Each structure stands twice: as structure tokens, then as C-alpha cells.
XYZ file of C-alpha atoms in Angstrom:
322
model
C 38.886 78.922 -49.307
C 41.619 77.764 -47.497
C 42.428 80.603 -45.179
C 38.711 80.938 -44.308
C 38.856 77.240 -43.247
C 41.702 77.679 -40.961
C 40.209 80.927 -39.565
C 36.663 79.077 -39.021
C 38.795 76.110 -37.722
C 40.516 78.338 -35.652
C 37.368 79.744 -34.115
C 36.104 76.755 -33.329
C 39.160 75.532 -31.235
C 38.742 78.353 -29.194
C 35.316 78.051 -28.388
C 35.773 74.342 -27.604
C 38.430 75.580 -25.210
C 36.387 78.307 -23.614
C 33.356 75.958 -23.503
C 35.456 73.749 -21.375
C 36.672 76.479 -18.704
C 33.759 76.055 -16.136
C 36.005 77.907 -13.382
C 39.060 79.585 -12.376
C 41.291 79.379 -9.448
C 42.325 82.574 -7.390
C 45.609 82.274 -5.807
C 44.972 85.145 -3.521
C 47.571 86.683 -1.385
C 50.884 84.418 -0.844
C 50.906 84.253 2.897
C 51.800 81.233 5.329
C 49.000 78.851 6.210
C 49.356 79.812 9.904
C 48.769 83.479 8.489
C 45.453 83.011 6.660
C 43.405 83.392 9.791
C 44.891 86.769 10.253
C 44.578 88.159 6.883
C 40.462 87.029 7.020
C 40.306 88.946 10.080
C 42.135 91.959 8.712
C 39.506 91.971 5.752
C 36.956 91.162 7.917
C 37.813 94.429 10.245
C 38.008 96.523 7.154
C 35.084 95.380 5.390
C 32.968 96.084 8.363
C 34.125 99.442 8.612
C 33.477 100.189 4.890
C 30.111 98.753 5.307
C 29.441 101.212 8.569
C 31.089 104.124 7.275
C 29.347 104.382 3.937
C 25.882 103.096 4.983
C 26.085 105.765 7.936
C 26.956 108.266 5.384
C 24.213 107.451 2.714
C 21.328 107.065 5.833
C 22.821 110.524 6.970
C 22.320 112.321 3.556
C 18.624 110.683 2.977
C 17.384 111.661 6.427
C 18.590 114.947 7.177
C 16.822 117.874 5.047
C 19.868 120.164 5.152
C 22.367 117.482 3.111
C 19.389 117.883 0.452
C 21.934 119.686 -1.845
C 23.838 118.489 -5.113
C 26.848 117.932 -3.311
C 25.194 115.809 -1.077
C 23.548 113.962 -3.633
C 26.859 113.471 -5.375
C 28.395 112.664 -2.190
C 25.719 109.594 -1.107
C 26.076 108.450 -4.676
C 29.695 108.103 -4.153
C 29.564 105.946 -0.820
C 26.990 103.515 -2.953
C 29.584 103.059 -5.636
C 32.589 102.847 -2.948
C 30.276 100.118 -1.028
C 29.575 98.435 -4.138
C 32.744 97.753 -5.692
C 34.325 96.585 -2.523
C 31.399 94.143 -1.614
C 31.725 92.862 -5.375
C 35.176 91.625 -4.471
C 35.857 91.140 -0.802
C 33.382 88.424 0.447
C 34.548 86.018 -2.408
C 38.176 87.085 -1.421
C 37.802 86.300 2.349
C 35.894 82.862 1.393
C 38.462 82.059 -0.726
C 41.550 82.727 2.381
C 39.939 80.196 4.424
C 38.951 77.891 1.467
C 41.223 74.983 -0.046
C 39.792 74.961 -3.659
C 39.579 78.893 -4.229
C 37.669 78.879 -7.184
C 35.261 81.150 -8.876
C 32.974 79.962 -11.857
C 33.322 81.052 -15.384
C 30.148 83.290 -14.989
C 31.016 84.762 -11.548
C 34.538 85.826 -12.480
C 32.548 87.460 -16.226
C 30.037 89.398 -13.468
C 32.749 90.244 -11.049
C 35.074 92.142 -13.678
C 31.954 93.521 -15.320
C 30.693 95.038 -11.812
C 34.265 96.001 -10.760
C 34.946 97.879 -13.705
C 31.587 99.495 -13.830
C 32.054 100.923 -10.472
C 35.525 101.941 -10.863
C 34.611 104.058 -14.041
C 31.419 105.185 -12.741
C 33.420 106.730 -9.632
C 35.731 108.374 -11.855
C 33.124 110.311 -13.758
C 31.093 111.064 -10.379
C 34.234 112.716 -8.963
C 34.465 114.854 -11.850
C 30.734 115.916 -11.562
C 31.602 116.704 -8.005
C 34.363 118.960 -9.215
C 32.245 121.023 -11.394
C 29.381 121.284 -8.751
C 32.332 123.081 -6.615
C 33.259 124.966 -9.494
C 29.675 126.258 -10.207
C 29.011 126.949 -6.607
C 32.135 129.001 -5.923
C 32.519 130.473 -9.472
C 29.116 131.190 -10.257
C 27.218 131.021 -7.541
C 24.162 133.209 -8.901
C 23.839 130.521 -11.427
C 24.246 127.518 -9.310
C 20.457 126.402 -8.664
C 19.967 126.559 -12.358
C 22.952 124.773 -13.489
C 23.163 122.355 -10.707
C 19.104 121.826 -10.612
C 17.917 118.179 -9.329
C 17.328 116.970 -12.866
C 20.929 118.005 -13.990
C 22.601 116.355 -10.837
C 20.553 112.872 -11.801
C 21.857 113.500 -15.423
C 25.189 113.656 -14.630
C 25.047 110.571 -12.419
C 22.958 108.568 -14.729
C 25.798 109.582 -17.348
C 28.556 108.419 -15.134
C 26.837 104.956 -14.944
C 26.053 104.798 -18.732
C 30.160 105.632 -19.078
C 30.792 102.808 -16.663
C 28.311 100.030 -18.562
C 29.925 100.837 -21.621
C 33.367 100.701 -21.036
C 32.615 97.267 -18.790
C 30.679 95.867 -21.679
C 33.914 96.557 -23.768
C 36.210 95.303 -21.495
C 34.562 91.783 -20.785
C 33.954 91.462 -24.350
C 37.416 91.578 -25.799
C 39.060 89.697 -22.108
C 36.669 86.767 -22.714
C 36.409 86.277 -26.000
C 40.238 85.172 -25.549
C 40.804 81.085 -25.229
C 42.075 79.895 -21.813
C 43.568 76.592 -23.059
C 47.207 77.555 -21.041
C 45.984 77.470 -17.590
C 42.499 78.747 -15.447
C 44.858 79.705 -12.415
C 44.618 83.666 -11.902
C 47.216 84.782 -10.131
C 45.078 87.551 -8.046
C 42.388 87.639 -5.148
C 39.809 88.988 -7.858
C 39.263 88.455 -11.448
C 40.858 91.475 -13.257
C 42.217 92.112 -16.759
C 45.778 91.728 -16.508
C 46.098 88.645 -14.777
C 43.484 86.862 -16.547
C 45.268 87.896 -20.141
C 48.299 86.059 -18.397
C 46.724 82.949 -18.634
C 45.262 83.130 -22.286
C 47.178 81.507 -25.249
C 45.204 83.710 -27.419
C 47.129 86.856 -28.938
C 46.268 89.440 -26.663
C 47.370 92.691 -28.743
C 43.677 93.820 -29.307
C 42.847 93.296 -25.666
C 45.602 95.610 -24.565
C 44.949 98.121 -27.249
C 41.081 98.233 -26.010
C 42.374 98.436 -22.373
C 44.641 101.010 -23.218
C 41.987 103.309 -25.204
C 39.674 102.793 -22.349
C 41.874 104.354 -19.488
C 42.751 107.153 -21.732
C 39.211 108.029 -22.920
C 38.357 107.446 -19.098
C 41.267 109.175 -17.301
C 41.948 112.205 -19.332
C 37.977 113.781 -19.560
C 37.966 113.215 -15.993
C 41.246 114.839 -15.003
C 40.916 117.703 -17.441
C 37.096 118.665 -15.625
C 38.899 118.329 -12.479
C 42.068 120.446 -12.948
C 40.323 122.773 -14.996
C 37.563 123.138 -12.236
C 40.016 123.672 -9.541
C 41.891 126.149 -11.579
C 38.996 128.419 -11.904
C 38.463 127.872 -8.158
C 41.591 128.696 -6.931
C 41.603 131.823 -8.920
C 38.333 133.143 -8.050
C 39.240 132.264 -4.173
C 42.507 134.299 -4.202
C 40.177 136.981 -5.396
C 38.153 137.001 -2.531
C 39.519 139.790 0.079
C 38.617 138.266 3.537
C 40.908 135.381 5.003
C 37.841 133.913 6.593
C 36.184 134.031 3.154
C 38.903 132.597 1.474
C 38.858 129.658 4.351
C 35.428 128.784 3.839
C 35.406 128.553 0.312
C 38.616 126.069 0.319
C 37.193 123.977 3.034
C 33.987 123.376 0.536
C 36.452 121.707 -1.462
C 39.142 120.004 0.390
C 37.485 116.730 1.163
C 36.532 116.322 -2.426
C 40.444 117.046 -3.172
C 41.372 114.630 -0.601
C 39.218 111.739 -1.878
C 40.360 112.467 -5.639
C 43.990 112.207 -4.623
C 43.217 108.791 -2.400
C 41.381 107.330 -5.378
C 43.993 108.005 -8.229
C 47.008 107.840 -6.118
C 45.803 104.337 -5.041
C 44.614 103.199 -8.831
C 48.077 104.408 -10.021
C 49.918 102.283 -7.520
C 47.740 99.194 -8.377
C 48.268 99.798 -12.391
C 51.963 101.564 -12.268
C 53.008 98.262 -10.052
C 55.765 96.490 -12.247
C 53.933 93.197 -13.532
C 56.773 91.006 -12.339
C 55.769 91.827 -8.780
C 52.163 90.089 -8.719
C 52.327 90.388 -4.893
C 52.769 94.115 -4.700
C 50.223 94.410 -7.100
C 47.876 92.657 -4.788
C 48.877 94.984 -2.136
C 48.121 97.880 -3.991
C 44.825 96.326 -5.058
C 43.646 95.760 -1.480
C 44.892 99.742 -0.479
C 41.944 100.500 -3.550
C 39.342 98.377 -2.739
C 39.413 98.387 0.964
C 41.227 101.396 2.338
C 39.932 103.907 -0.145
C 35.944 103.179 0.539
C 37.093 102.613 4.134
C 38.645 106.538 4.212
C 36.292 108.450 2.121
C 33.562 108.540 4.825
C 35.753 109.617 7.461
C 37.413 112.346 4.950
C 33.919 113.577 4.539
C 32.877 113.227 8.328
C 35.826 114.921 9.827
C 36.320 117.837 7.375
C 32.740 118.702 6.672
C 31.169 120.789 9.459
C 27.520 120.174 7.772
C 27.988 116.273 8.226
C 29.478 116.498 11.771
C 26.253 118.105 12.851
C 23.976 115.685 11.176
C 25.710 113.049 13.052
C 25.298 115.225 16.511
C 21.759 115.196 15.621
C 21.507 111.513 15.303
C 23.322 110.620 18.510
C 21.234 113.506 20.594
C 18.109 111.730 19.015
C 19.365 108.512 20.338
C 20.474 109.748 23.619
C 16.695 111.034 24.111
C 15.367 107.368 23.060
C 17.425 106.124 25.591
């Protein structure tokens, strides 16, 4: 009975501590006060480019019938995801740059971490689906229309969102079940699990194990699908006799490889940054949250002939109207 009472007593204390936390303080990126306006302007310009690039890509894919293919269906969803996770974080971060309070409500912090994790995980699985799409198109072209039908593409994207939703639920469940009696000051510009762990006075072992397990279950399958797909693609392309044919086949994959490298490169930079250097981790997070969604539409528009032609078609229509 004594052990049971102590456990119940501990649970009550944790509940009381968490019920007292109504908001958190986001420290943000530490710069001199006179540079706050410059930092705000930098965020505003890059976020504006994120909005312009991804909304333009979505608009072009939706309106041009020639882009009604599985590859562009995935690309359109990728633009939605990039736009979404950037919007979840950047506007609030911009407000806090110019604000003295720099607060975020407890509910707002939970929602921000949930949506950030949801879109981050979903993007990883969508990129894996795009690799499978390229594998099928190049290695099994005769079966492409069957294996990558509209219903299959929808199922792959829906499955990606489902994986993101499940992992996000698990992440916020373990993160916000901790007690926050130590502090409510989060040393970051958004709510992320690692800095939140640091302000908890609870044992974070379970939290770390869940985070590690989720990372393994998300990263390993997606990386394996991408690597194996491209191993088969390279093997198939090298068997093509004409150099023009090889060049055309590789050109359909180069944009996807660029986006995959950019995503995993910036995410690795974020989570492999030493924890004793929080400012460097914040800069790494800026690369992932702002620069990756800004560059993805550019990579596809500059490296893709179909997108270039669709953009030219839109610009020509504007010239005619004017």
C-alpha cells in the first residue's frame, strides 16, 4: 500500500505542476537587440519566397493537364508539406523576434510540436514514395500505369500522413506527460522535443527511448527504399546503350536526389549538432525550416523541363492578357 500511495502521490504532484504551466517562453535566436529588425526582415524575405515558390508550384501542377502524372502528384504534396511545416513555426517565431514577452501557450506548444513532427515524418515517407515512383518508371515502364495508378498514389500519400500522425501522437504524449516544475523557458525559437526535455524535472529516459525508436522506425525504412530504388535505377540506366537515353533517364531523378540530399543533410545537421551548442542547433533548424522549403521548388523548376514549359505557358498567358 505504501508504494502505491507514493506512486499516486507522485502522479498528483506531476499533474499539479503541469496544470500550473499555462505557457512557455521561447528564447529564440540570441542576437544583439539592434539586430532584431534585421533578423525579422531575413525571416520575412525567406518565408515570402517559401510561400511564393510552393504556392506557384502547387498552382502550376493543379492547372496544367500535362502535369497530371504520379510524379507531379507527389511533388504537389511535397510543396504542401514544405509550406505547412514552415508556416507552423515561422510566423510565431517572427512575432517573438519583435516581442518582449516571447511566449507561447501550453496548447500552442503542443499543437506546434504535433504539426511539426507530423509534416516532417510525412515528408520523409513521401520522398520514399517518389523514389519508388522513379524506380517503377525506369525499371518497369510497361507496368508503370498499373503499379502507379491514381488510387495507389493516393494510398501512398495517405499512408505517409498516417505514419506522421501516429508518430506525432506518440511524440507529444511522452513529451507533455513530463513535469515542468524546473522551468518554462525553452531555449529555442519553436517547441521541439529536445529543448523541452531540458526544462523537465521528470526522468526523461522513456522520452529519449521513444524518440530514438521513432527515429529508427522512420529513417531506416525510408532510407532503405530510396537507396534500393536508386541502386536498381542506376543498374538499369547503365544498360541503356545510347548516351541520350541515359541522360534523359538520369534527368528525371536528379531533382528528387537533390531534394532528398537537402532534406536529410539539413535534418542531420540539426540533430547531430552538439547539445552543448544550442545556438548552432538553432541555425541548423533555420536551414531546415526555411531554406529547405525555399529551395525545393527551385530545384524542381530549374532541373525539370515539364515544369519550365508550364511556367513559360503561364507567363505567355499573362502577356496576352496584358
